[in-house]
Tab-separated table of C-alpha atoms in Angstrom:
chain	number	residue	atom	x	y	z
A	262	MET	CA	109.701	182.657	-98.954
A	263	CYS	CA	110.416	185.775	-96.877
A	264	ILE	CA	110.415	189.368	-97.962
A	265	GLN	CA	113.165	191.522	-96.511
A	266	ALA	CA	114.534	195.025	-96.728
A	267	VAL	CA	118.171	195.162	-97.806
A	268	GLU	CA	120.995	197.647	-98.004
A	269	ILE	CA	122.806	197.780	-101.334
A	270	LYS	CA	126.346	199.081	-101.873
A	271	VAL	CA	127.354	200.163	-105.371
A	272	ASP	CA	131.067	200.974	-105.851
A	273	CYS	CA	132.020	203.495	-103.164
A	274	VAL	CA	128.669	205.195	-103.061
A	275	LYS	CA	126.392	203.869	-100.375
A	276	ILE	CA	122.863	203.872	-101.641
A	277	GLU	CA	120.320	203.093	-99.030
A	278	CYS	CA	117.144	201.839	-100.452
A	279	VAL	CA	114.413	199.553	-99.380
A	280	THR	CA	113.981	196.831	-101.873
A	281	LEU	CA	111.744	193.878	-101.735
A	282	ILE	CA	113.602	190.737	-102.574
A	283	TRP	CA	112.856	187.046	-102.262
A	284	ARG	CA	114.972	185.538	-99.563
A	285	ARG	CA	114.912	181.974	-98.407
A	286	CYS	CA	113.278	181.374	-95.005
A	287	VAL	CA	115.231	180.456	-91.919
A	288	LEU	CA	114.664	176.763	-91.176
A	289	ILE	CA	116.836	176.423	-88.074
A	290	LYS	CA	117.518	179.207	-85.639
A	291	VAL	CA	119.820	178.565	-82.696
A	292	GLN	CA	120.496	181.409	-80.283
A	293	ASN	CA	122.856	181.566	-77.320
A	294	LEU	CA	122.752	177.827	-76.802
A	295	VAL	CA	124.398	176.604	-73.606
A	296	LYS	CA	124.762	173.007	-72.488
A	297	HIS	CA	126.727	171.416	-69.653
A	298	TYR	CA	127.282	167.752	-68.859
A	299	GLY	CA	127.653	167.934	-65.085
A	300	ASP	CA	130.233	170.661	-64.510
A	301	ASN	CA	131.681	170.330	-68.000
A	302	PRO	CA	130.598	173.037	-70.422
A	303	VAL	CA	129.882	171.398	-73.780
A	304	LEU	CA	128.303	174.291	-75.642
A	305	SER	CA	128.841	177.968	-74.830
A	306	ASP	CA	126.702	180.626	-76.411
A	307	VAL	CA	126.285	178.883	-79.767
A	308	THR	CA	124.344	180.960	-82.299
A	309	PHE	CA	123.649	180.184	-85.943
A	310	GLU	CA	120.883	180.154	-88.513
A	311	ILE	CA	120.291	177.874	-91.458
A	312	ALA	CA	118.170	179.016	-94.379
A	313	SER	CA	116.032	176.628	-96.348
A	314	GLN	CA	117.717	174.886	-99.272
A	315	GLU	CA	121.103	175.538	-97.757
A	316	ILE	CA	123.884	173.068	-97.018
A	317	PHE	CA	125.373	174.071	-93.690
A	318	ALA	CA	128.229	172.238	-91.986
A	319	LEU	CA	129.529	172.274	-88.449
A	320	LEU	CA	133.248	171.649	-88.547
A	321	GLY	CA	135.305	170.723	-85.567
A	322	PRO	CA	137.384	168.036	-83.914
A	323	SER	CA	135.894	165.195	-81.855
A	324	GLY	CA	134.430	166.465	-78.604
A	325	ALA	CA	133.781	169.937	-79.991
A	326	GLY	CA	130.040	169.568	-79.331
A	327	LYS	CA	128.752	168.709	-82.825
A	328	THR	CA	126.724	165.650	-81.809
A	329	THR	CA	125.329	167.513	-78.786
A	330	ILE	CA	123.959	170.153	-81.164
A	331	ILE	CA	122.372	167.404	-83.299
A	332	ASN	CA	120.804	165.858	-80.195
A	333	ILE	CA	119.380	169.223	-79.179
A	334	LEU	CA	118.044	169.909	-82.682
A	335	THR	CA	116.299	166.516	-82.716
A	336	GLN	CA	114.876	167.060	-79.204
A	337	GLN	CA	116.869	164.247	-77.653
A	338	LEU	CA	118.537	166.680	-75.287
A	339	GLN	CA	117.303	169.813	-73.601
A	340	PRO	CA	119.673	172.783	-73.604
A	341	ASP	CA	120.488	174.460	-70.278
A	342	SER	CA	119.662	177.804	-71.840
A	343	GLY	CA	119.218	179.422	-75.219
A	344	GLU	CA	116.660	179.124	-77.945
A	345	VAL	CA	116.292	176.520	-80.642
A	346	GLU	CA	113.698	176.844	-83.368
A	347	VAL	CA	113.294	174.217	-86.053
A	348	ALA	CA	110.624	175.152	-88.563
A	349	VAL	CA	109.705	171.583	-89.493
A	350	THR	CA	108.161	168.761	-87.479
A	351	PRO	CA	110.377	165.839	-86.392
A	352	ARG	CA	108.526	163.677	-88.951
A	353	GLN	CA	109.914	165.901	-91.722
A	354	VAL	CA	113.489	165.465	-90.519
A	355	GLY	CA	115.793	162.827	-91.985
A	356	LEU	CA	118.448	161.892	-89.456
A	357	MET	CA	121.606	159.938	-90.100
A	358	LEU	CA	123.808	158.975	-87.175
A	359	ASP	CA	126.863	157.110	-88.460
A	360	ALA	CA	125.422	153.630	-89.165
A	361	GLY	CA	122.636	154.055	-86.588
A	362	GLY	CA	119.081	153.007	-87.246
A	363	LEU	CA	119.973	149.721	-88.903
A	364	TYR	CA	119.001	146.227	-87.771
A	365	PRO	CA	122.032	143.953	-88.254
A	366	HIS	CA	120.048	140.748	-88.925
A	367	LEU	CA	117.661	142.285	-91.490
A	368	ASN	CA	118.691	142.953	-95.079
A	369	CYS	CA	118.992	146.411	-96.657
A	370	LEU	CA	115.533	146.315	-98.200
A	371	GLU	CA	113.830	145.132	-94.996
A	372	ASN	CA	115.546	147.893	-93.040
A	373	LEU	CA	114.168	150.511	-95.414
A	374	ASN	CA	110.750	148.879	-95.738
A	375	LEU	CA	110.034	149.456	-92.041
A	376	TYR	CA	110.167	153.223	-92.607
A	377	ALA	CA	108.556	153.018	-96.048
A	378	ARG	CA	105.529	151.453	-94.313
A	379	ILE	CA	105.566	153.993	-91.477
A	380	TYR	CA	105.654	156.888	-93.977
A	381	GLY	CA	103.033	155.239	-96.200
A	382	LEU	CA	105.398	154.912	-99.174
A	383	PRO	CA	105.349	152.150	-101.770
A	384	ILE	CA	108.011	149.472	-101.310
A	385	SER	CA	109.413	150.453	-104.736
A	386	ARG	CA	110.620	153.673	-103.082
A	387	SER	CA	113.056	151.619	-100.945
A	388	LEU	CA	114.618	150.172	-104.095
A	389	GLU	CA	114.778	153.586	-105.712
A	390	VAL	CA	116.652	155.038	-102.727
A	391	LEU	CA	119.005	152.051	-102.553
A	392	GLN	CA	119.819	152.739	-106.174
A	393	SER	CA	120.556	156.405	-105.459
A	394	VAL	CA	123.210	155.456	-102.858
A	395	GLY	CA	124.633	152.691	-105.070
A	396	LEU	CA	123.416	149.765	-102.994
A	397	GLU	CA	120.902	148.218	-105.400
A	398	ALA	CA	123.096	145.114	-105.842
A	399	SER	CA	123.182	144.613	-102.062
A	400	ALA	CA	119.432	144.997	-101.519
A	401	ASN	CA	119.086	141.470	-100.135
A	402	LYS	CA	122.340	141.498	-98.187
A	403	VAL	CA	122.042	141.321	-94.408
A	404	VAL	CA	123.341	144.499	-92.736
A	405	SER	CA	125.845	142.600	-90.566
A	406	GLU	CA	127.565	141.514	-93.789
A	407	LEU	CA	127.965	145.059	-95.122
A	408	SER	CA	131.215	147.009	-94.884
A	409	ARG	CA	131.196	150.144	-92.708
A	410	GLY	CA	131.001	152.347	-95.781
A	411	MET	CA	128.043	150.392	-97.170
A	412	GLY	CA	126.336	150.610	-93.765
A	413	GLN	CA	126.844	154.354	-93.850
A	414	ARG	CA	125.302	154.579	-97.310
A	415	LEU	CA	122.338	152.524	-96.117
A	416	ALA	CA	121.941	154.830	-93.119
A	417	LEU	CA	121.872	157.754	-95.554
A	418	ALA	CA	119.303	155.911	-97.691
A	419	ARG	CA	117.137	155.489	-94.585
A	420	ALA	CA	117.432	159.218	-93.845
A	421	ILE	CA	116.429	160.349	-97.367
A	422	LEU	CA	113.792	157.636	-97.937
A	423	TYR	CA	110.792	159.861	-97.232
A	424	SER	CA	112.207	163.013	-98.920
A	425	PRO	CA	112.539	164.999	-95.687
A	426	LYS	CA	112.533	168.787	-95.715
A	427	LEU	CA	115.495	168.857	-93.340
A	428	LEU	CA	118.379	166.402	-93.388
A	429	ILE	CA	120.632	166.168	-90.343
A	430	LEU	CA	123.724	164.120	-91.078
A	431	ASP	CA	126.413	163.232	-88.560
A	432	GLU	CA	129.641	162.758	-90.537
A	433	PRO	CA	127.950	161.267	-93.592
A	434	THR	CA	131.129	160.432	-95.512
A	435	SER	CA	133.572	159.543	-92.710
A	436	ALA	CA	133.913	155.855	-93.666
A	437	LEU	CA	133.643	156.226	-97.435
A	438	ASP	CA	136.338	155.962	-100.071
A	439	PRO	CA	136.928	159.211	-102.016
A	440	GLY	CA	134.950	158.071	-105.075
A	441	THR	CA	131.864	157.062	-103.076
A	442	ALA	CA	132.155	160.204	-100.946
A	443	ARG	CA	132.085	162.318	-104.113
A	444	GLY	CA	128.972	160.436	-105.249
A	445	ILE	CA	127.270	161.096	-101.900
A	446	CYS	CA	128.203	164.791	-102.088
A	447	LYS	CA	126.603	164.992	-105.533
A	448	LEU	CA	123.501	163.285	-104.157
A	449	LEU	CA	123.320	165.806	-101.293
A	450	GLN	CA	123.626	168.714	-103.733
A	451	GLN	CA	120.855	167.155	-105.814
A	452	LEU	CA	118.654	166.858	-102.698
A	453	ARG	CA	119.359	170.506	-101.870
A	454	ASP	CA	118.397	171.506	-105.420
A	455	ASP	CA	115.186	169.504	-104.994
A	456	GLY	CA	114.276	171.568	-101.932
A	457	ALA	CA	115.916	169.905	-98.933
A	458	THR	CA	117.909	171.777	-96.315
A	459	ILE	CA	120.987	169.945	-95.121
A	460	PHE	CA	122.773	170.283	-91.801
A	461	LEU	CA	125.861	168.141	-91.471
A	462	THR	CA	128.889	167.686	-89.290
A	463	THR	CA	132.242	166.713	-90.697
A	464	HIS	CA	135.974	166.618	-90.061
A	465	ASN	CA	136.627	166.795	-93.776
A	466	MET	CA	137.471	170.407	-94.613
A	467	ASP	CA	137.965	169.739	-98.299
A	468	GLU	CA	134.501	168.213	-98.563
A	469	ALA	CA	132.958	171.116	-96.624
A	470	LEU	CA	134.638	173.580	-98.936
A	471	LYS	CA	133.256	171.953	-102.069
A	472	LEU	CA	129.838	170.923	-100.771
A	473	CYS	CA	128.606	173.528	-98.313
A	474	ASP	CA	127.009	176.914	-98.824
A	475	ARG	CA	128.057	177.957	-95.318
A	476	VAL	CA	130.105	176.458	-92.527
A	477	ALA	CA	130.646	177.144	-88.841
A	478	LEU	CA	133.900	176.226	-87.131
A	479	LEU	CA	133.205	174.792	-83.670
A	480	HIS	CA	135.942	174.592	-81.076
A	481	LYS	CA	135.462	173.581	-77.430
A	482	GLY	CA	131.739	174.243	-77.656
A	483	GLU	CA	132.049	177.689	-79.202
A	484	ILE	CA	131.571	178.802	-82.771
A	485	VAL	CA	134.777	180.624	-83.621
A	486	VAL	CA	133.696	181.766	-87.054
A	487	GLN	CA	130.961	181.112	-89.609
A	488	GLY	CA	130.244	182.043	-93.197
A	489	ALA	CA	130.687	180.885	-96.774
A	490	PRO	CA	133.793	178.648	-96.969
A	491	VAL	CA	135.554	180.691	-99.653
A	492	ASP	CA	134.830	183.957	-97.804
A	493	LEU	CA	136.325	182.528	-94.618
A	494	CYS	CA	139.439	181.466	-96.478
A	495	GLU	CA	139.680	184.903	-98.060
A	496	GLN	CA	139.230	186.739	-94.737
A	497	HIS	CA	141.937	184.680	-93.077
A	498	ASN	CA	144.383	184.733	-95.974
A	499	ALA	CA	144.013	181.039	-96.482
A	500	LEU	CA	143.239	181.193	-100.171
A	501	ARG	CA	146.842	180.660	-101.383
A	502	THR	CA	146.696	178.490	-104.473
A	503	VAL	CA	143.514	176.738	-103.335
A	504	PRO	CA	141.196	177.729	-100.458
A	505	ASP	CA	142.255	175.979	-97.228
A	506	LEU	CA	139.646	175.781	-94.438
A	507	GLU	CA	141.997	173.704	-92.325
A	508	ALA	CA	144.428	176.636	-92.239
A	509	VAL	CA	141.574	178.908	-91.117
A	510	PHE	CA	140.746	176.534	-88.257
A	511	LEU	CA	144.421	176.319	-87.233
A	512	GLN	CA	144.770	180.090	-87.355
A	513	LEU	CA	141.676	180.692	-85.199
A	514	THR	CA	142.061	177.914	-82.633
A	515	GLY	CA	145.708	176.949	-82.683
A	516	VAL	CA	144.524	173.370	-83.015
A	517	GLU	CA	144.994	171.056	-85.982
A	518	LEU	CA	142.041	169.011	-87.083
V	214	MET	CA	97.112	151.573	-88.191
V	215	LYS	CA	99.948	151.696	-90.752
V	216	ASN	CA	102.469	152.373	-87.991
V	217	THR	CA	101.257	149.365	-85.993
V	218	LYS	CA	101.376	147.223	-89.122
V	219	ALA	CA	104.899	148.397	-89.924
V	220	ILE	CA	106.100	147.561	-86.397
V	221	PHE	CA	104.284	144.200	-86.561
V	222	PHE	CA	106.014	143.207	-89.831
V	223	LYS	CA	109.430	144.283	-88.604
V	224	GLN	CA	109.153	142.503	-85.251
V	225	PHE	CA	107.866	139.352	-86.938
V	226	GLN	CA	110.844	139.401	-89.325
V	227	SER	CA	113.213	140.004	-86.402
V	228	LEU	CA	111.771	137.051	-84.464
V	229	LEU	CA	112.244	134.756	-87.447
V	230	ARG	CA	115.734	136.014	-88.298
V	231	ASN	CA	116.962	136.046	-84.715
V	232	PRO	CA	115.198	132.927	-83.522
V	233	GLY	CA	116.164	132.813	-79.828
V	234	MET	CA	112.491	132.506	-78.891
V	235	ILE	CA	111.819	129.666	-81.355
V	236	VAL	CA	114.988	127.775	-80.374
V	237	GLN	CA	114.039	127.919	-76.676
V	238	ALA	CA	110.482	126.878	-77.483
V	239	ILE	CA	111.716	123.819	-79.373
V	240	LEU	CA	114.223	123.003	-76.630
V	241	PHE	CA	111.528	123.007	-73.943
V	242	LEU	CA	109.209	121.030	-76.203
V	243	VAL	CA	111.835	118.332	-76.703
V	244	LEU	CA	112.348	118.178	-72.938
V	245	VAL	CA	108.572	117.755	-72.402
V	246	ILE	CA	108.475	114.929	-74.926
V	247	ILE	CA	111.454	113.159	-73.341
V	248	MET	CA	110.163	113.554	-69.795
V	249	THR	CA	106.530	112.761	-70.569
V	250	PHE	CA	107.322	109.552	-72.365
V	251	LEU	CA	110.342	108.405	-70.311
V	252	ILE	CA	109.450	109.515	-66.774
V	253	GLY	CA	106.210	108.673	-64.949
V	254	GLY	CA	103.861	111.119	-63.161
V	255	TYR	CA	103.350	111.837	-59.450
V	256	GLU	CA	100.953	109.889	-57.269
V	257	ASP	CA	97.836	111.531	-55.793
V	258	THR	CA	98.236	112.939	-52.283
V	259	ASP	CA	95.901	114.382	-49.658
V	260	CYS	CA	96.732	116.949	-46.942
V	261	GLU	CA	94.664	119.834	-45.562
V	262	SER	CA	97.657	122.153	-45.009
V	263	CYS	CA	99.126	121.782	-48.467
V	264	ILE	CA	98.418	124.261	-51.228
V	265	PRO	CA	98.155	123.239	-54.861
V	266	ALA	CA	101.580	124.659	-55.677
V	267	TYR	CA	103.313	122.854	-52.823
V	268	VAL	CA	102.725	119.327	-51.628
V	269	CYS	CA	104.727	118.435	-48.524
V	270	THR	CA	106.810	115.284	-48.275
V	271	PRO	CA	104.516	113.469	-45.730
V	272	CYS	CA	101.599	114.019	-48.053
V	273	LEU	CA	103.576	112.774	-50.981
V	274	GLU	CA	104.581	109.692	-49.027
V	275	GLY	CA	101.142	109.111	-47.490
V	276	ASN	CA	99.183	109.777	-50.655
V	277	THR	CA	96.695	111.810	-48.592
V	278	TYR	CA	96.261	115.080	-50.515
V	279	THR	CA	93.460	114.664	-53.007
V	280	SER	CA	92.794	118.322	-53.822
V	281	ALA	CA	96.269	118.830	-55.231
V	282	ALA	CA	96.472	118.277	-58.923
V	283	ASP	CA	99.274	116.286	-60.504
V	284	PRO	CA	102.085	118.664	-61.419
V	285	SER	CA	101.923	118.698	-65.188
V	286	LEU	CA	105.239	118.306	-66.985
V	287	THR	CA	103.770	120.015	-70.017
V	288	GLY	CA	102.579	122.781	-67.704
V	289	LEU	CA	106.003	123.248	-66.153
V	290	PHE	CA	107.742	123.476	-69.500
V	291	THR	CA	105.008	125.682	-70.922
V	292	VAL	CA	105.630	127.998	-67.977
V	293	MET	CA	109.339	127.949	-68.743
V	294	PHE	CA	108.566	129.012	-72.308
V	295	VAL	CA	106.088	131.678	-71.165
V	296	GLY	CA	108.155	133.046	-68.288
V	297	PHE	CA	111.666	132.478	-69.536
V	298	ALA	CA	111.713	132.589	-73.334
V	299	LEU	CA	109.022	135.218	-73.897
V	300	VAL	CA	110.237	137.732	-71.307
V	301	GLY	CA	113.775	137.412	-72.655
V	302	SER	CA	112.772	137.625	-76.329
V	303	ALA	CA	110.470	140.620	-75.856
V	304	SER	CA	113.134	142.408	-73.887
V	305	ALA	CA	115.778	141.589	-76.531
V	306	LEU	CA	113.557	143.017	-79.294
V	307	VAL	CA	113.128	146.305	-77.451
V	308	ILE	CA	116.786	146.535	-76.461
V	309	GLU	CA	117.728	146.137	-80.119
V	310	ASP	CA	115.292	148.877	-81.113
V	311	LYS	CA	116.848	151.063	-78.437
V	312	THR	CA	120.526	150.374	-79.149
V	313	THR	CA	120.139	150.803	-82.911
V	314	GLN	CA	118.427	154.161	-82.181
V	315	ASN	CA	115.302	152.947	-83.979
V	316	LEU	CA	113.065	153.912	-81.058
V	317	ARG	CA	114.342	157.462	-81.588
V	318	PHE	CA	113.677	157.310	-85.342
V	319	MET	CA	110.224	155.829	-84.748
V	320	ALA	CA	109.372	158.570	-82.240
V	321	MET	CA	110.498	161.171	-84.797
V	322	ALA	CA	108.271	159.468	-87.401
V	323	ASP	CA	105.348	159.985	-85.026
V	324	VAL	CA	104.967	156.338	-84.012
V	325	LYS	CA	102.990	156.392	-80.773
V	326	PRO	CA	104.091	154.207	-77.838
V	327	TRP	CA	100.808	152.272	-77.946
V	328	GLN	CA	101.324	151.530	-81.652
V	329	TYR	CA	104.774	150.157	-80.882
V	330	LEU	CA	103.329	148.152	-77.990
V	331	VAL	CA	100.504	146.660	-80.048
V	332	GLY	CA	102.724	145.865	-83.046
V	333	THR	CA	105.276	144.093	-80.878
V	334	VAL	CA	102.804	142.221	-78.671
V	335	VAL	CA	100.711	141.016	-81.627
V	336	SER	CA	103.723	139.745	-83.598
V	337	MET	CA	105.039	137.799	-80.619
V	338	ALA	CA	101.576	136.575	-79.642
V	339	ILE	CA	100.942	135.144	-83.121
V	340	LEU	CA	104.182	133.150	-82.974
V	341	SER	CA	103.324	132.057	-79.426
V	342	VAL	CA	99.912	130.702	-80.502
V	343	GLY	CA	101.593	128.262	-82.882
V	344	ILE	CA	104.199	127.217	-80.327
V	345	LEU	CA	101.682	126.784	-77.473
V	346	ALA	CA	99.393	124.728	-79.704
V	347	LEU	CA	102.295	122.298	-80.135
V	348	TYR	CA	102.717	122.127	-76.339
V	349	ALA	CA	98.996	121.410	-76.009
V	350	LEU	CA	99.224	118.553	-78.479
V	351	VAL	CA	102.276	117.070	-76.755
V	352	GLY	CA	100.471	117.330	-73.392
V	353	ARG	CA	97.453	115.625	-74.994
V	354	TYR	CA	95.144	118.543	-74.181
V	355	LEU	CA	92.445	118.047	-76.777
V	356	GLY	CA	88.962	119.444	-77.428
V	357	VAL	CA	87.670	121.765	-74.692
V	358	GLN	CA	90.821	121.216	-72.647
V	359	MET	CA	92.890	122.557	-75.539
V	360	ILE	CA	90.751	125.694	-75.667
V	361	TRP	CA	91.276	126.298	-71.931
V	362	PHE	CA	94.975	125.435	-72.231
V	363	MET	CA	95.408	127.951	-75.051
V	364	ALA	CA	93.350	130.619	-73.232
V	365	ILE	CA	95.295	130.411	-69.980
V	366	THR	CA	98.750	130.062	-71.536
V	367	MET	CA	98.132	132.822	-74.098
V	368	SER	CA	96.965	135.221	-71.385
V	369	GLY	CA	100.176	134.403	-69.495
V	370	ALA	CA	102.171	134.820	-72.721
V	371	ILE	CA	100.741	138.302	-73.354
V	372	VAL	CA	101.566	139.399	-69.805
V	373	SER	CA	105.042	137.982	-70.253
V	374	ILE	CA	105.602	139.869	-73.521
V	375	LEU	CA	104.373	143.084	-71.872
V	376	LEU	CA	106.776	142.545	-68.997
V	377	GLY	CA	109.677	141.943	-71.384
V	378	LEU	CA	108.813	145.161	-73.226
V	379	VAL	CA	108.670	147.222	-70.070
V	380	VAL	CA	111.922	145.829	-68.666
V	381	GLY	CA	113.642	146.281	-72.044
V	382	LEU	CA	112.519	149.900	-72.171
V	383	SER	CA	113.525	150.612	-68.602
V	384	LYS	CA	116.897	151.874	-67.474
V	385	ALA	CA	117.661	148.451	-65.988
V	386	PRO	CA	117.266	145.976	-68.868
V	387	GLY	CA	119.717	143.699	-67.043
V	388	LEU	CA	116.806	142.728	-64.791
V	389	THR	CA	115.470	140.621	-67.669
V	390	THR	CA	117.617	137.604	-66.775
V	391	LEU	CA	116.659	137.694	-63.106
V	392	LEU	CA	112.953	138.115	-63.832
V	393	SER	CA	112.856	135.410	-66.486
V	394	LEU	CA	114.649	132.995	-64.135
V	395	VAL	CA	112.211	133.685	-61.293
V	396	LEU	CA	109.132	133.558	-63.527
V	397	GLY	CA	110.268	130.642	-65.678
V	398	LEU	CA	111.804	128.380	-63.047
V	399	GLY	CA	109.967	129.600	-59.925
V	400	PRO	CA	106.818	127.499	-60.433
V	401	MET	CA	108.919	124.355	-60.771
V	402	LEU	CA	111.098	125.194	-57.752
V	403	SER	CA	108.088	126.080	-55.630
V	404	GLY	CA	107.193	122.396	-55.655
V	405	PHE	CA	110.188	121.900	-53.387
V	406	ASN	CA	109.826	124.951	-51.161
V	407	GLU	CA	106.694	126.084	-49.353
V	408	ALA	CA	107.801	129.691	-48.770
V	409	LEU	CA	108.594	130.097	-52.435
V	410	ALA	CA	105.252	128.583	-53.386
V	411	ARG	CA	103.380	130.985	-51.132
V	412	VAL	CA	105.199	134.015	-52.574
V	413	LEU	CA	105.022	132.978	-56.194
V	414	ARG	CA	101.293	132.209	-56.203
V	415	PHE	CA	100.739	135.899	-56.982
V	416	THR	CA	102.749	135.662	-60.187
V	417	PHE	CA	101.149	134.984	-63.552
V	418	THR	CA	103.464	132.108	-64.417
V	419	GLN	CA	102.534	130.231	-61.235
V	420	GLN	CA	98.878	130.740	-62.084
V	421	VAL	CA	99.460	129.363	-65.592
V	422	ASN	CA	101.227	126.393	-64.002
V	423	LEU	CA	98.388	125.738	-61.542
V	424	ALA	CA	95.684	126.153	-64.169
V	425	VAL	CA	97.362	123.819	-66.650
V	426	SER	CA	97.689	121.207	-63.874
V	427	ASP	CA	93.912	121.025	-63.608
V	428	LEU	CA	92.075	122.539	-66.541
V	429	SER	CA	88.719	121.132	-65.463
V	430	ALA	CA	88.720	123.274	-62.273
V	431	ASP	CA	87.292	126.800	-62.021
V	432	LEU	CA	89.983	128.979	-63.618
V	433	SER	CA	88.475	132.366	-62.763
V	434	THR	CA	90.971	133.043	-59.932
V	435	ASN	CA	93.867	132.129	-62.199
V	436	PHE	CA	92.612	134.472	-64.910
V	437	MET	CA	92.051	137.232	-62.347
V	438	ILE	CA	95.594	137.045	-60.974
V	439	ILE	CA	97.065	136.907	-64.488
V	440	GLY	CA	94.906	139.925	-65.453
V	441	ALA	CA	96.024	141.823	-62.346
V	442	ASN	CA	99.668	141.141	-63.240
V	443	GLY	CA	98.997	142.455	-66.752
V	444	ALA	CA	97.259	145.565	-65.435
V	445	VAL	CA	100.200	146.406	-63.148
V	446	ILE	CA	102.652	146.033	-66.043
V	447	LEU	CA	100.477	148.188	-68.328
V	448	LEU	CA	100.335	150.878	-65.647
V	449	LEU	CA	104.117	150.719	-65.431
V	450	PHE	CA	104.285	151.189	-69.223
V	451	VAL	CA	102.015	154.229	-69.056
V	452	TRP	CA	104.060	155.656	-66.183
V	453	MET	CA	107.292	155.163	-68.118
V	454	HIS	CA	105.729	156.839	-71.152
V	455	ARG	CA	104.781	159.836	-69.020
V	456	LYS	CA	108.281	159.984	-67.552
V	457	GLY	CA	109.587	160.190	-71.132
V	458	VAL	CA	111.474	156.885	-71.087
V	459	LEU	CA	109.786	155.834	-74.309
V	460	GLY	CA	110.925	158.921	-76.239
């Protein structure tokens, strides 16, 4: 927990006072991040912070630079310039890359057991996590026989197996039917309530609106706006009958998602 | 230790579920059985200029080269298993770990490169012991000869697995096919070509082939060359680790 001085506004009277409040710590701090692939700029001056126990989403179309940011956060890529601080060790990070990290010829349980052994967890933990993503009936099914959505749920199970402090999820619900996606969103909120910080990328504005505490809209490697989803909708007159993040993105970039 | 054990269990499961290595081992074993029992051996020859790996045609015809051992069919097929199947299988295991991003996840979970190396080598070596014991029995290497057969072929097998790992981890995993062809078939082909025999005598598979041909001879040179091959490959692994190829 961090202690910070704040400025409080009451009605129209500005009262400046120094108050000690509990504020959640910053878990990820990215400042002026720049990355090029050859001559192509992929990220330009990207800056954002994620507090602990926050669900933060990067929204943007394909090629906006979302996966590049994930690769930089997980130390797979070095930025050309800028600062990246992640306050947890890589061992405390749960990473989900589409259906990555799964062996097609091993079954669901065997796939999880590899990491259960590495993290010194009992094998029962693998079953418990399979249950939480609704795959307990497929525990002995070989991964190559799973549907894409089931593979994605297993990849999520692998990422949350060891109760990581930070979860980095690359489009965690892209191949899921609406019902399963809602279940996964509930699970992510539960993990956040249990103390995890969640960084995710998504195309799904509706999901981001309901799930995330804050979002950043990424377009051509630049963050065009960031904040709480409802606030963004309010600022850009996209509240209408229901808040519409897609309209905010269209208004700011001229591009439809 | 738990990381090494975890890698060991996973690789062992992968080898059983994706049994390319076992299928090739059985295939070569069947060929040994067919050829040993249906085709006769070579006659003894004697020639000063010939080397054990290559016996020239006049020597073969004149039966004059006594220091050359009979090329062992079991030896040749054992070499094919060691050089061909093991290099390919080890490389395939690593390539799968790489393409499924598991090497990345393992690195994030603090699995050290040496733990990955030991876990993989041990799992493949244990399977190889069983397979090579079958080859020894088919080749009728019994008693002390079986011990020497297992020692020389297992040392070759470990070098082969290491090589497969390194090639699989490298940026040119496509080299696996070329290397396994040269190492697996080279010793057999060198019996027909002197130049090839002279070049390949520095490879571990040729040394396994030569040693298996005459297990009663002094095998220290064979072990030394196999060990040198292993040391070079290990150095390559360390170099790749330092260059960051292993994550």
